[in-house]
Amino acid sequence: QKEVEQNSGPLSVPEGAIASLNCTYSDRGSQSFFWYRQYSGKSPELIMFIYSNGDKEDGRFTAQLNKASQYVSLLIRDSQPSDSATYLCAVTLSNSGYALNFGKGTSLLVTP
Amino acid sequence: SQTIHQWPATLVQPVGSPLSLECTVEGTSNPNLYWYRQAAGRGLQLLFYSVGIGQISSEVPQNLSASRPQDRQFILSSKKLLLSDSGFYLCAWSPRQSNYGYTFGSGTRLTVV
């Protein structure tokens, strides 16, 4: 069974702080890694993807990947109340037409 | 630009009734298509994926089936719904041979009563 593990939270951070979200995965064949944001009652939306070890920055978001440790993280700088949502980590499934295996998500609450 | 349409938005069905959910994609050709289910308090579960017309792969054995009668149309069906089929059903697409993640439709919230 290929697993993607996330802490369910809730993770509570004050407005303006850095939120750190973590994810581990079991399938060493996974090549691509994604972070989605899902507001309550809505469908997930893609925030970032990362393929190579190291950091990738996009605005207030930074994704970090360590394939040796099978670990992916997402940092959100200057967190805003509008960032309050569930963040889903996803990794590609080997030999499945680029299908993604999702973690259960971490709930983030940014307090004013 | 590409858009994905999914309907209906909400559905309440009795146990034992049939189901048909439809998803269509516009503005692209030969997309990969996916059906996911998100049950209350659970993660996104991959149900089916398709890399072409008539090509359906099932990830979870259950009483659901999927079909792709046209290039940009993906249908999820059931002959007899179970209570456990309740959940948020999401269709998604990605470009063929692309590894940039995919875009979800707005979802169908199904309640089986």
Short mmCIF file of C-alpha atoms in Angstrom, two decimals:
data_model
loop_
_atom_site.label_atom_id
_atom_site.label_comp_id
_atom_site.label_asym_id
_atom_site.label_seq_id
_atom_site.Cartn_x
_atom_site.Cartn_y
_atom_site.Cartn_z
CA GLN A 1 0.00 0.00 0.00
CA LYS A 2 1.52 3.29 -1.09
CA GLU A 3 1.01 5.91 1.58
CA VAL A 4 1.13 9.68 1.79
CA GLU A 5 1.12 10.86 5.38
CA GLN A 6 0.25 14.29 6.72
CA ASN A 7 -0.50 15.57 10.19
CA SER A 8 -4.22 16.32 10.21
CA GLY A 9 -3.86 19.37 12.43
CA PRO A 10 -5.35 21.81 12.94
CA LEU A 11 -2.22 23.87 12.66
CA SER A 12 -2.87 27.31 14.09
CA VAL A 13 -0.57 30.24 13.28
CA PRO A 14 -0.99 33.99 13.85
CA GLU A 15 -1.39 36.32 10.91
CA GLY A 16 1.98 37.27 9.42
CA ALA A 17 3.78 34.17 10.70
CA ILE A 18 5.30 31.32 8.70
CA ALA A 19 3.18 28.18 8.39
CA SER A 20 5.08 24.92 7.87
CA LEU A 21 3.26 21.91 6.47
CA ASN A 22 4.89 18.51 6.18
CA CYS A 23 4.33 15.32 4.21
CA THR A 24 6.03 11.94 3.93
CA TYR A 25 5.49 9.32 1.25
CA SER A 26 6.29 5.64 0.93
CA ASP A 27 6.58 5.07 -2.84
CA ARG A 28 10.23 5.53 -3.83
CA GLY A 29 9.11 5.45 -7.46
CA SER A 30 7.26 8.74 -7.12
CA GLN A 31 8.81 11.43 -9.28
CA SER A 32 6.58 14.45 -8.87
CA PHE A 33 5.12 16.14 -5.84
CA PHE A 34 2.26 18.57 -5.50
CA TRP A 35 0.55 20.79 -2.98
CA TYR A 36 -3.15 21.53 -3.30
CA ARG A 37 -5.31 23.85 -1.23
CA GLN A 38 -8.92 22.95 -0.48
CA TYR A 39 -11.39 25.33 1.09
CA SER A 40 -14.31 23.79 2.94
CA GLY A 41 -16.91 22.44 0.50
CA LYS A 42 -14.80 23.27 -2.54
CA SER A 43 -12.60 21.26 -4.88
CA PRO A 44 -8.80 21.27 -4.48
CA GLU A 45 -6.72 23.81 -6.38
CA LEU A 46 -3.08 23.40 -7.30
CA ILE A 47 -0.62 25.63 -5.46
CA MET A 48 2.77 24.26 -6.42
CA PHE A 49 4.62 21.28 -7.81
CA ILE A 50 8.23 20.21 -7.35
CA TYR A 51 10.32 17.53 -9.04
CA SER A 52 13.89 18.04 -7.87
CA ASN A 53 15.49 17.94 -4.48
CA GLY A 54 15.78 21.33 -2.84
CA ASP A 55 13.56 24.37 -2.63
CA LYS A 56 11.17 25.94 -5.09
CA GLU A 57 9.70 29.36 -4.40
CA ASP A 58 6.55 30.95 -5.81
CA GLY A 59 5.48 34.17 -4.16
CA ARG A 60 4.74 33.51 -0.49
CA PHE A 61 4.98 29.74 -0.99
CA THR A 62 8.08 27.56 -0.85
CA ALA A 63 8.03 23.84 -1.53
CA GLN A 64 10.88 21.69 -0.26
CA LEU A 65 11.71 18.16 -1.40
CA ASN A 66 14.09 15.57 0.02
CA LYS A 67 13.77 12.33 -1.96
CA ALA A 68 16.30 10.47 0.18
CA SER A 69 14.15 11.10 3.25
CA GLN A 70 10.91 10.82 1.24
CA TYR A 71 9.81 14.14 2.64
CA VAL A 72 8.00 17.13 1.15
CA SER A 73 7.11 20.36 2.87
CA LEU A 74 5.30 23.60 2.14
CA LEU A 75 6.15 26.90 3.78
CA ILE A 76 3.71 29.78 3.67
CA ARG A 77 5.29 33.12 4.56
CA ASP A 78 3.32 36.11 5.85
CA SER A 79 0.29 33.90 6.47
CA GLN A 80 -3.09 35.53 5.92
CA PRO A 81 -6.53 34.55 7.25
CA SER A 82 -7.45 33.75 3.64
CA ASP A 83 -4.83 30.98 3.74
CA SER A 84 -7.01 29.10 6.23
CA ALA A 85 -7.84 25.87 4.42
CA THR A 86 -6.86 22.22 4.18
CA TYR A 87 -3.58 21.59 2.39
CA LEU A 88 -3.22 18.34 0.50
CA CYS A 89 0.07 16.75 -0.39
CA ALA A 90 0.05 14.55 -3.51
CA VAL A 91 2.62 12.35 -5.20
CA THR A 92 2.53 10.59 -8.54
CA LEU A 93 1.65 6.92 -8.55
CA SER A 94 4.09 4.72 -10.44
CA ASN A 95 2.65 3.35 -13.69
CA SER A 96 -0.76 5.00 -13.29
CA GLY A 97 -1.04 7.55 -16.06
CA TYR A 98 0.24 10.39 -13.91
CA ALA A 99 -2.49 9.73 -11.34
CA LEU A 100 -1.87 11.25 -7.95
CA ASN A 101 -1.98 9.70 -4.52
CA PHE A 102 -3.18 12.22 -1.94
CA GLY A 103 -2.60 12.57 1.74
CA LYS A 104 -5.58 13.29 3.98
CA GLY A 105 -4.52 16.89 4.35
CA THR A 106 -3.50 19.30 7.08
CA SER A 107 -5.99 21.86 8.29
CA LEU A 108 -4.43 25.32 8.64
CA LEU A 109 -6.01 28.12 10.65
CA VAL A 110 -4.51 31.59 10.44
CA THR A 111 -5.75 33.77 13.27
CA PRO A 112 -5.97 37.58 12.93
CA SER B 1 -8.33 28.15 -22.19
CA GLN B 2 -9.26 24.79 -20.79
CA THR B 3 -12.28 24.28 -18.56
CA ILE B 4 -13.75 21.27 -16.84
CA HIS B 5 -17.46 20.88 -16.19
CA GLN B 6 -18.97 18.51 -13.69
CA TRP B 7 -22.62 18.00 -12.83
CA PRO B 8 -24.82 17.87 -10.91
CA ALA B 9 -23.42 19.86 -7.97
CA THR B 10 -25.48 18.01 -5.40
CA LEU B 11 -27.45 14.80 -5.49
CA VAL B 12 -29.57 12.90 -2.97
CA GLN B 13 -30.32 9.34 -4.00
CA PRO B 14 -31.98 6.40 -2.22
CA VAL B 15 -30.11 3.20 -1.54
CA GLY B 16 -30.35 0.83 -4.48
CA SER B 17 -30.94 3.53 -7.08
CA PRO B 18 -28.66 4.02 -10.11
CA LEU B 19 -26.10 6.79 -10.49
CA SER B 20 -24.65 8.71 -13.40
CA LEU B 21 -22.21 11.58 -12.97
CA GLU B 22 -20.79 13.33 -15.98
CA CYS B 23 -17.63 15.28 -16.55
CA THR B 24 -16.53 17.09 -19.70
CA VAL B 25 -13.41 19.02 -20.57
CA GLU B 26 -13.21 21.86 -23.07
CA GLY B 27 -10.30 23.49 -24.83
CA THR B 28 -7.96 20.52 -25.04
CA SER B 29 -7.58 17.16 -26.77
CA ASN B 30 -6.53 13.73 -25.53
CA PRO B 31 -6.60 14.62 -21.83
CA ASN B 32 -5.97 12.18 -19.02
CA LEU B 33 -9.14 11.98 -16.93
CA TYR B 34 -9.65 10.93 -13.34
CA TRP B 35 -12.45 10.24 -10.86
CA TYR B 36 -11.83 10.69 -7.14
CA ARG B 37 -14.07 10.35 -4.10
CA GLN B 38 -13.63 12.22 -0.84
CA ALA B 39 -15.67 10.71 1.98
CA ALA B 40 -16.33 12.67 5.16
CA GLY B 41 -13.17 12.84 7.26
CA ARG B 42 -11.18 10.90 4.70
CA GLY B 43 -8.69 11.72 2.00
CA LEU B 44 -9.09 11.77 -1.75
CA GLN B 45 -9.44 8.24 -3.06
CA LEU B 46 -8.60 7.54 -6.70
CA LEU B 47 -11.43 5.55 -8.26
CA PHE B 48 -10.69 5.47 -12.01
CA TYR B 49 -8.35 7.01 -14.52
CA SER B 50 -8.36 7.06 -18.30
CA VAL B 51 -5.61 7.83 -20.81
CA GLY B 52 -7.85 7.51 -23.88
CA ILE B 53 -11.29 6.66 -25.25
CA GLY B 54 -12.43 3.32 -23.93
CA GLN B 55 -9.32 2.96 -21.75
CA ILE B 56 -10.36 2.80 -18.12
CA SER B 57 -8.23 1.70 -15.19
CA SER B 58 -9.85 0.93 -11.85
CA GLU B 59 -7.98 1.50 -8.63
CA VAL B 60 -10.53 0.32 -6.10
CA PRO B 61 -12.88 -2.66 -6.49
CA GLN B 62 -16.43 -1.55 -5.76
CA ASN B 63 -19.89 -1.21 -7.25
CA LEU B 64 -18.91 1.80 -9.35
CA SER B 65 -17.89 1.83 -12.99
CA ALA B 66 -16.56 4.45 -15.38
CA SER B 67 -16.76 5.00 -19.10
CA ARG B 68 -15.18 7.34 -21.61
CA PRO B 69 -17.44 7.39 -24.66
CA GLN B 70 -15.79 10.47 -26.15
CA ASP B 71 -12.34 12.00 -25.90
CA ARG B 72 -13.33 14.70 -23.43
CA GLN B 73 -16.20 13.01 -21.62
CA PHE B 74 -15.88 10.85 -18.51
CA ILE B 75 -18.86 9.21 -16.82
CA LEU B 76 -19.10 7.59 -13.41
CA SER B 77 -21.94 5.12 -12.90
CA SER B 78 -23.48 2.70 -10.49
CA LYS B 79 -26.33 0.27 -10.93
CA LYS B 80 -27.25 0.18 -7.24
CA LEU B 81 -26.02 2.74 -4.74
CA LEU B 82 -24.92 1.82 -1.23
CA LEU B 83 -24.92 4.08 1.82
CA SER B 84 -21.13 3.90 1.74
CA ASP B 85 -21.13 5.55 -1.71
CA SER B 86 -21.94 8.91 -0.13
CA GLY B 87 -19.20 11.47 -0.59
CA PHE B 88 -17.76 14.29 -2.65
CA TYR B 89 -17.00 13.07 -6.18
CA LEU B 90 -14.37 14.95 -8.10
CA CYS B 91 -13.42 14.72 -11.74
CA ALA B 92 -10.00 15.96 -12.82
CA TRP B 93 -7.99 16.29 -16.01
CA SER B 94 -4.38 16.67 -17.03
CA PRO B 95 -2.71 17.08 -20.42
CA ARG B 96 -1.55 13.81 -22.01
CA GLN B 97 2.04 12.96 -21.13
CA SER B 98 2.18 15.86 -18.72
CA ASN B 99 3.38 15.80 -15.17
CA TYR B 100 2.30 19.22 -13.96
CA GLY B 101 -0.55 18.06 -11.77
CA TYR B 102 -4.14 18.36 -12.74
CA THR B 103 -7.22 20.52 -12.50
CA PHE B 104 -10.34 19.46 -10.65
CA GLY B 105 -13.93 20.08 -11.52
CA SER B 106 -16.24 21.69 -8.98
CA GLY B 107 -17.39 18.32 -7.66
CA THR B 108 -20.66 16.51 -6.95
CA ARG B 109 -21.78 16.03 -3.37
CA LEU B 110 -23.68 12.74 -3.28
CA THR B 111 -25.79 11.71 -0.31
CA VAL B 112 -27.24 8.21 -0.36
CA VAL B 113 -30.25 7.87 1.95
#
